[in-house]
Phi, psi and omega in degrees: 000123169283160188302285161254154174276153196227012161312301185118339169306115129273151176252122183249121178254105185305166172260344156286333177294333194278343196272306159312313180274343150272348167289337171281323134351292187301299191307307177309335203256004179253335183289298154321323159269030196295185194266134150344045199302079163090284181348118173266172209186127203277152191280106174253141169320151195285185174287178168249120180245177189218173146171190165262153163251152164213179204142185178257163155211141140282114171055244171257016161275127186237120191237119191261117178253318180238214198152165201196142215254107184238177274221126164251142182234113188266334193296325189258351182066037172240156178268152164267117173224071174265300171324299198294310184294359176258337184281332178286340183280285227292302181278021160273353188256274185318266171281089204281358189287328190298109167243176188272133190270338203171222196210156197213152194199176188215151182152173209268290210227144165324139173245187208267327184279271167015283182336322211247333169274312196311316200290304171337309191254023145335309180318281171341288176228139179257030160204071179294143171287103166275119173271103188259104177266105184297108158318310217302175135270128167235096168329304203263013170300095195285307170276203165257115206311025188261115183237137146263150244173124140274169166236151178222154177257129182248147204241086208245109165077042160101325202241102187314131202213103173293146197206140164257148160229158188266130161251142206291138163211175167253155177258142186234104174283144170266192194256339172289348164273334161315311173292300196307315175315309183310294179338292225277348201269314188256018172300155169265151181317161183275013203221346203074056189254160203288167190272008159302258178357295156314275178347282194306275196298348179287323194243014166285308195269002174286317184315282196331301175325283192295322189314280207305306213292311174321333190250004151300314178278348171296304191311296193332277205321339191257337165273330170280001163266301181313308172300320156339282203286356192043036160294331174232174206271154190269117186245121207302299190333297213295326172290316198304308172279353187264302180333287194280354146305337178280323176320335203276327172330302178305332187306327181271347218231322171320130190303308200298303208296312183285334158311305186277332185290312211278349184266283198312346208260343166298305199288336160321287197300338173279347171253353149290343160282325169294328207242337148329284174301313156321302182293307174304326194272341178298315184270344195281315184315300177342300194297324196294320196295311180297328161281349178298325194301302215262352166250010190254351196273318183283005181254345165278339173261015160254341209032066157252184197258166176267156173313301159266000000 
């Protein structure tokens, strides 16, 4: 397998296709895998799922929107594929723009096997896109366990051989994968944990977030020094996006922008002094009741009057 791919294709990846392929993952892997009552049981590898991604491509843009999930066979290594053309009829009626770019499977690295569903589904498209979504947790892992594979044909001992190399893609949202993303991010936990818990994890992945991006701008900052100093040849593309990013700056920097940030951020702190207040006259209320309550009890063995 080779390092990169040398097509020349960018891959734009939605985040419902990675969302599909772990929901398909997760079922398969409870269902197959039910849980132990006390009984030990030797560890068997995790499952394999299959399906196609689909979407469009412009030109040299290839953009992944859904995916659909299909019927594997490991003995013969195949697809069913009476399934796939009926499943390829039903979303051609719903998404008629949609076509299929590839096939999606889930494990740490491309098998060998692979080779042979990629090549099956030739017909279809003849340069199908492979998605390999890594299950596994790696903690100290930063991106997203998601890799893409072109297959290019290589000439290895003389004998022309299709091999996947991996190609570079970005994630691309729409503004309706943004809410749902959003939803499901802030959903409450299954366990009940308190809106602390939440609050503390919401604000674990925005550190995480500047965390990452801070050691981006690090890498960029170090290479660009370096390319300075001509320890390595200088390459125009890279300056060229370091450029039109600096552009962007000033935008941000405007007598409007400092208008509208200093209006928002006022109006933030003002509905935190209200809802402040609020919350103070609610327990202040409480106490008048409770003390009215414990002195109308005691002014009835006193004859006195209530307080309030």
């Amino acid at each position: 397998m080779a390092s990169s791919s040398s097509s020349g294709l960018t891959f734009k990846l939605h985040p419902l296709v990675i969302l599909n392929i772990s929901d398909h993952y997760t079922r398969v892997k409870s269902q197959s895998q039910p849980p132990q009552n006390g009984a030990e049981s030797t560890a068997s590898p995790p499952p394999r799922v299959f399906g196609c991604v689909i979407g469009v491509q412009r030109g040299r843009t290839v953009e992944i929107f859904n995916s659909f999930e299909l019927l594997y066979y490991p003995s013969s290594h195949s697809l069913d594929r009476s399934f796939l053309e009926k499943k390829q009829e039903l979303y051609k009626k719903v998404f008629p723009n949609y076509y299929i770019l590839g096939w999606y499977s889930t494990g740490s690295e491309a098998e060998e096997s692979d080779m042979q569903i990629h090549k099956a589904l030739m017909d279809i498209n003849e340069s199908p896109v492979y998605v390999l979504l890594n299950p596994s947790i790696n903690h100290a892992q930063k991106d997203l366990p998601a890799t893409i594979y072109e297959s290019e044909l290589h000439v290895i001992d003389g004998i022309p051989q299709l091999i996947f190399v991996r190609s570079s893609y970005t994630i691309e949202t729409v503004e309706a994968e943004r809410i749902s993303v959003d939803h499901v991010a802030h959903l409450k936990p299954s366990d009940g944990g308190s809106a602390a818990t939440q609050l503390a994890a919401h604000l674990t992945g925005i550190h995480s977030a500047i965390k990452m991006l801070n050691s981006r701008i690090r890498v960029l900052h170090h290479y660009l020094l370096a390319m300075q100093k001509g320890d390595i040849p200088c390459e125009n593309s890279l300056l060229r996006q370091v450029s039109s990013l600096l552009r962007r700056l000033p935008a941000i920097e405007s007598e409007k922008f400092q208008d509208d940030f200093l209006m928002e951020y006022n109006d933030t702190l003002l509905i935190t002094y209200l809802a402040m207040l609020t919350n103070c006259s609610s327990t202040m209320n409480e106490l008048v009741d409770k003390f009215n309550t414990a002195y109308e009890k005691h002014s009835r063995r006193g004859g006195r009057t209530a307080f309030f």
